[in-house]
CSV table of C-alpha atoms in Angstrom, one decimal:
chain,number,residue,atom,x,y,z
A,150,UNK,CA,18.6,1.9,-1.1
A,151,UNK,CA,22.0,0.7,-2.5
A,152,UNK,CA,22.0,-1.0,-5.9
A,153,UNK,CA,21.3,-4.6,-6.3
A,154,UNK,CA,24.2,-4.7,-7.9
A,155,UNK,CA,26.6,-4.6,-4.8
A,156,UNK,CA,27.5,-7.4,-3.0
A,157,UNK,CA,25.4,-8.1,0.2
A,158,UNK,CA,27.8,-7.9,3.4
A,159,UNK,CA,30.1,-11.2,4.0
A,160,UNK,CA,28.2,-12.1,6.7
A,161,UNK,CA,24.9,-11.6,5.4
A,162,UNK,CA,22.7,-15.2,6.2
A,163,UNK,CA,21.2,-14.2,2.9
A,164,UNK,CA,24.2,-14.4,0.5
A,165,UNK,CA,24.1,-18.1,-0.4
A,166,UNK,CA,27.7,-18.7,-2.0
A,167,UNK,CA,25.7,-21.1,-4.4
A,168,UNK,CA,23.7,-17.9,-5.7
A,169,UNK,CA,26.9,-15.9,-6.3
A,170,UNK,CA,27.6,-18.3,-9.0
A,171,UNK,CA,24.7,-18.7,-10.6
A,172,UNK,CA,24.1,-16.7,-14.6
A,173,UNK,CA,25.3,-14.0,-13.8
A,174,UNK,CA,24.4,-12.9,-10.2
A,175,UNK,CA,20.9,-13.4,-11.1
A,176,UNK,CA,20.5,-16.0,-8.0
A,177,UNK,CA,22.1,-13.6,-5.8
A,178,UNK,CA,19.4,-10.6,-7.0
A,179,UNK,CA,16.5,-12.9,-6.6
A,180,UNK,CA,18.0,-13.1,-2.9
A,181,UNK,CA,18.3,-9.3,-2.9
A,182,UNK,CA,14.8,-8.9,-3.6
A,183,UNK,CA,13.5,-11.6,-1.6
A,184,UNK,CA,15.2,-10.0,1.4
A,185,UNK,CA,13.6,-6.6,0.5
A,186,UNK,CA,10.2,-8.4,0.2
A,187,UNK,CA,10.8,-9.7,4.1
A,188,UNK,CA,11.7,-6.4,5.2
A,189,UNK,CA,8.8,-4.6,3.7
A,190,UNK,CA,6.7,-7.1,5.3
A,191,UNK,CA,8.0,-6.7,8.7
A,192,UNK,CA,7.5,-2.9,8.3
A,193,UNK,CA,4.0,-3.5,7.5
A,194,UNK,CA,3.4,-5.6,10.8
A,195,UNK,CA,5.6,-3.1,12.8
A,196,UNK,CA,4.1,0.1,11.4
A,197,UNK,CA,0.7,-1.4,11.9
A,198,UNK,CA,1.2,-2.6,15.5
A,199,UNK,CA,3.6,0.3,16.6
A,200,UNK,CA,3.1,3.3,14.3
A,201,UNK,CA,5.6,5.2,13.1
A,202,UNK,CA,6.6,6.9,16.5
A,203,UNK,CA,6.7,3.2,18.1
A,204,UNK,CA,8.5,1.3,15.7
A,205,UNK,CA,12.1,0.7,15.8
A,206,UNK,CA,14.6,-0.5,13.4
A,207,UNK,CA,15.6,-3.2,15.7
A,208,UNK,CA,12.2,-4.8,15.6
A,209,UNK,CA,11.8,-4.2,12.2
A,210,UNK,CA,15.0,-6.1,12.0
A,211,UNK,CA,14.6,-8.8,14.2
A,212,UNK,CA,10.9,-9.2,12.5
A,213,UNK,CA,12.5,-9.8,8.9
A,214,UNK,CA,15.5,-12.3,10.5
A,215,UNK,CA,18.2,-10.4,10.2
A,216,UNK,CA,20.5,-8.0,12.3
A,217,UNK,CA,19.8,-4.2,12.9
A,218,UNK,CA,23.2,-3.6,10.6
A,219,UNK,CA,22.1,-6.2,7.9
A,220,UNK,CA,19.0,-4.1,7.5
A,221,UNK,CA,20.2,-0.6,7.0
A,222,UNK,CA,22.5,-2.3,4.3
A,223,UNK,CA,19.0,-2.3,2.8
A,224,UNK,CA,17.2,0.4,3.7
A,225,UNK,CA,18.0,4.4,3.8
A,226,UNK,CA,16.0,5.2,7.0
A,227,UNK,CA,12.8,4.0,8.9
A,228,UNK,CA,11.4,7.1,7.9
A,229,UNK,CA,12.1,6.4,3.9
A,230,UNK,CA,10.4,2.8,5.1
A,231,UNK,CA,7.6,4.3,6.5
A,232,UNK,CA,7.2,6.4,3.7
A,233,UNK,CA,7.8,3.7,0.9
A,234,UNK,CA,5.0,1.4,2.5
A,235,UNK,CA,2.5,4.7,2.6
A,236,UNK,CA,2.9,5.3,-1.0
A,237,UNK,CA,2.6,1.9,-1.9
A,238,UNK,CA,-1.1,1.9,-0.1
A,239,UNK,CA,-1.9,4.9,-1.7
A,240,UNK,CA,-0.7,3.9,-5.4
A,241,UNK,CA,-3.2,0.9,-4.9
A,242,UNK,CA,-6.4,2.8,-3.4
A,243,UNK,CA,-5.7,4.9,-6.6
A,244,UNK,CA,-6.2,2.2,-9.3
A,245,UNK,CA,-9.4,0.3,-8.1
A,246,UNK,CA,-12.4,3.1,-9.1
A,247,UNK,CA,-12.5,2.6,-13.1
A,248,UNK,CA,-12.5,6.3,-13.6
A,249,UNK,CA,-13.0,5.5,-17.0
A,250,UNK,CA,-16.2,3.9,-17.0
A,251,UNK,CA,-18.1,6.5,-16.8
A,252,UNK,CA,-20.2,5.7,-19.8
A,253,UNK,CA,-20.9,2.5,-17.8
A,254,UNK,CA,-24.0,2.4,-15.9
A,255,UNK,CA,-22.9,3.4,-11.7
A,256,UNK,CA,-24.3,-0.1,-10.7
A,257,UNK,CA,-21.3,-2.1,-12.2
A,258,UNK,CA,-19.0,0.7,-11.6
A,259,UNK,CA,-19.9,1.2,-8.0
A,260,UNK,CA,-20.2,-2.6,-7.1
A,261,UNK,CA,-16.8,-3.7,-8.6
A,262,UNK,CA,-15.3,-0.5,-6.5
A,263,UNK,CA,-16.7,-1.6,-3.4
A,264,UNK,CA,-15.2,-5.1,-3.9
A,265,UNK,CA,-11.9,-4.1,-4.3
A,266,UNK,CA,-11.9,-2.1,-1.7
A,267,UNK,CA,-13.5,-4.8,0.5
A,268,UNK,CA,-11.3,-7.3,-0.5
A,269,UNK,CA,-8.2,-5.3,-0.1
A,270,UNK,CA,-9.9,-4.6,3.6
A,271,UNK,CA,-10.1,-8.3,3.8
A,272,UNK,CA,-6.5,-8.9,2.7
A,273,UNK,CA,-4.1,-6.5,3.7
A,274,UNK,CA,-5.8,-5.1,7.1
A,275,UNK,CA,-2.4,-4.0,8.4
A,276,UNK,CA,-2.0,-1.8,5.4
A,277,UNK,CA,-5.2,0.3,5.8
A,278,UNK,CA,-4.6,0.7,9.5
A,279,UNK,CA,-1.2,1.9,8.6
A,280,UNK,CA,-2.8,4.7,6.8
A,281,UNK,CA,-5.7,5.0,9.1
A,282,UNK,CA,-3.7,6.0,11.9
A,283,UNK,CA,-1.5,8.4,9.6
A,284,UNK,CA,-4.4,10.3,9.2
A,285,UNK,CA,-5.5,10.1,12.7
A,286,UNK,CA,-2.6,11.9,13.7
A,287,UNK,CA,-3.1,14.6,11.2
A,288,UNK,CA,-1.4,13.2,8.0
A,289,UNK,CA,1.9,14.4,8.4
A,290,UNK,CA,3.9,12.6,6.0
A,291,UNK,CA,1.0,11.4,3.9
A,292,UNK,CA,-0.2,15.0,2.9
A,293,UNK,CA,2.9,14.9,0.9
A,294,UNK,CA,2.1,11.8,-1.2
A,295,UNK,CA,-1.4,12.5,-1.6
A,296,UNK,CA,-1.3,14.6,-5.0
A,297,UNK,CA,-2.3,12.5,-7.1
A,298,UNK,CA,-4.8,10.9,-4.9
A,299,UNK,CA,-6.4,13.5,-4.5
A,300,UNK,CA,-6.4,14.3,-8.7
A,301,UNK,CA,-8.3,11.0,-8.7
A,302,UNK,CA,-10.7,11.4,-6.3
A,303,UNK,CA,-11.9,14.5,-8.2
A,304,UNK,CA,-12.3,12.5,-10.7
A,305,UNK,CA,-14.3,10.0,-9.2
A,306,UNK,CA,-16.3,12.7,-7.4
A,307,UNK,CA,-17.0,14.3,-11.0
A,308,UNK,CA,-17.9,10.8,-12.6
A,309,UNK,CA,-20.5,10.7,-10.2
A,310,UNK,CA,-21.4,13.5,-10.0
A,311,UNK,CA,-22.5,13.3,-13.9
A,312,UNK,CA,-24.4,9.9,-12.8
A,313,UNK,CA,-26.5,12.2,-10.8
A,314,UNK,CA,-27.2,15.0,-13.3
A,315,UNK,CA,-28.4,12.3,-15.7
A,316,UNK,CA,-30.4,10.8,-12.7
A,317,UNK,CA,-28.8,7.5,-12.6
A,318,UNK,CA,-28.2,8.0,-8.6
A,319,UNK,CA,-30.1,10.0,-6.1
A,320,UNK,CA,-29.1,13.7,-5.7
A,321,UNK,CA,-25.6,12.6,-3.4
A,322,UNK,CA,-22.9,14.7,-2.8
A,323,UNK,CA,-20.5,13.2,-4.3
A,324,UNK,CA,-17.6,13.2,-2.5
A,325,UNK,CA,-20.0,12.4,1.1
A,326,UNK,CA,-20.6,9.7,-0.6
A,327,UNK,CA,-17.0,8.4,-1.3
A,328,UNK,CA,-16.5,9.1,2.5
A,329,UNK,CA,-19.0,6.9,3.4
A,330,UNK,CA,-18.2,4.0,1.0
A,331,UNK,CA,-14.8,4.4,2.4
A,332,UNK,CA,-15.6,4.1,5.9
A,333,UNK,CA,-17.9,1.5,5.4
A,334,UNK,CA,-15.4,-0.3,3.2
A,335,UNK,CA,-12.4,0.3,5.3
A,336,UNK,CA,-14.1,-0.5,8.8
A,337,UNK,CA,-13.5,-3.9,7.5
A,338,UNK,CA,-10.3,-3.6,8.3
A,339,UNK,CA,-9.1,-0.8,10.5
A,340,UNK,CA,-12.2,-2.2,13.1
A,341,UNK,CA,-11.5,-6.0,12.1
A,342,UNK,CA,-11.6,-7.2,16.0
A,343,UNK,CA,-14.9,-5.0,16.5
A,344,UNK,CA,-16.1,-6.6,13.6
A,345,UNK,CA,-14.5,-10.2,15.5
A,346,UNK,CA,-16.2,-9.3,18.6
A,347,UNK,CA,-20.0,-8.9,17.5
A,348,UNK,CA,-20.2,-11.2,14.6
A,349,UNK,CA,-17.8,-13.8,15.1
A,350,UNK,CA,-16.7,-15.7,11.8
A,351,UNK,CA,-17.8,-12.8,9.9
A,352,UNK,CA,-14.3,-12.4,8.2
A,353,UNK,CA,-13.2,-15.5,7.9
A,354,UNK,CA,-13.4,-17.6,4.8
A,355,UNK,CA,-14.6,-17.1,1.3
A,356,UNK,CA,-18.7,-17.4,1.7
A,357,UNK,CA,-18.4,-15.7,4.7
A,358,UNK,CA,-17.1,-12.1,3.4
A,359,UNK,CA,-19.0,-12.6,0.1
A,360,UNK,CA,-21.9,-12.4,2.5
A,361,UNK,CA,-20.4,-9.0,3.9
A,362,UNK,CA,-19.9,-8.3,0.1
A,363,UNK,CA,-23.3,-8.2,-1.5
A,364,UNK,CA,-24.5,-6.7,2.3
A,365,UNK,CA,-22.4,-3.5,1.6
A,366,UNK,CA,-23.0,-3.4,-2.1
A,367,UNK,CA,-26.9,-3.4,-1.5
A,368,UNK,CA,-26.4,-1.1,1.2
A,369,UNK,CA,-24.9,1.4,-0.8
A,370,UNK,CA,-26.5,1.0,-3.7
A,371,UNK,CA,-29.8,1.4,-2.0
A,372,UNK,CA,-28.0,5.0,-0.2
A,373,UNK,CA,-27.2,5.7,-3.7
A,374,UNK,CA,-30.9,5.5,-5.0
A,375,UNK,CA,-29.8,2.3,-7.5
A,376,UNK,CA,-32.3,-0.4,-7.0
């Protein structure tokens, strides 16, 4: 992406003259980045609805409010988009397991992971599905990204793993276990109109998906032998 630090086009409906002005040009970066925030957004709902294949520039574009020239002023490629908004998903599924806790005891550990994980299903659906389908089609740009993913999910697999050797879960395999907890987590979003469909209101407000919340957690807790 060009610097910040070059002027947007002339004709750029973002480049308020007032901002120009303003200490330093710092008016005209918070416009910068406010119009990167946009498009990011609209690649989110264009990746999600249209996949990678499907989506266009144009509707990427025409999704953020601008014109298909005004947006490659701010963006390499669709394919350095694509792979931006993939990293991003899987720099935050990174961070939520507290690898570090192993000395705490799996019940806190395991119930504050499955709430982040619900409530990023609960959040940023499009996101997951981006990713879901990625996989689905065999993870060709994803693979790429995944190495330190996968790093952490040893860890987490190991962390359990010494929860079960001191018998504070049932004998699990620990990484079929993290694929379940995912799935179940992740259905949440990637199946949301399923989820619509049979059990209507289900996702929608705050006491709602805490009762979805402390469902799963019991759920898996109970599959993990921690009563």
């Amino acid at each position: 992406m060009p610097s910040p630090s070059v002027p947007p086009p002339i004709d750029d409906p973002v480049a308020d003259a007032s901002d120009e002005v303003t200490a330093g040009g710092r008016g005209r970066s918070r416009k910068y980045a406010q119009t990167l925030a946009q498009i990011y957004q609209a690649a989110v709902e264009v990746f999600a609805a249209d996949g990678p294949i499907g989506a266009t520039t144009q509707a990427i574009a025409e999704r953020a409010g601008l014109s298909k020239s005004q947006l490659h002023y701010y963006i390499e490629s669709k394919e350095a988009l694509y792979r931006q908004v993939l990293q991003d998903i899987i720099d935050d599924w990174i961070n939520v397991f507290g690898y570090a806790d192993e000395a705490l005891e799996p019940r806190k550990v395991l119930s504050d992971y499955i709430r982040r994980k619900m409530m990023f299903s609960f959040e940023h659906p499009q996101r997951s599905r981006i990713f879901a389908a990625e996989m689905m089609r065999g993870g060709p740009v994803a693979h790429a990204l995944m190495g330190t993913s996968s790093r952490r999910t040893e860890q987490a697999a190991a962390v359990i793993g010494s929860w079960v050797q001191r018998g504070e879960m049932a004998p699990v395999d620990p990484l079929v276990f993290l694929f379940h907890l995912w799935a179940t987590t992740q259905f949440y979003a990637d199946q949301a109109e399923q989820v619509r469909l049979f059990k209507p209101g289900a996702l929608d407000g705050d006491e709602q998906r805490e009762r979805l919340l402390r469902e799963v957690t019991q759920q898996m807790l109970r599959a993990a032998g921690i009563e």
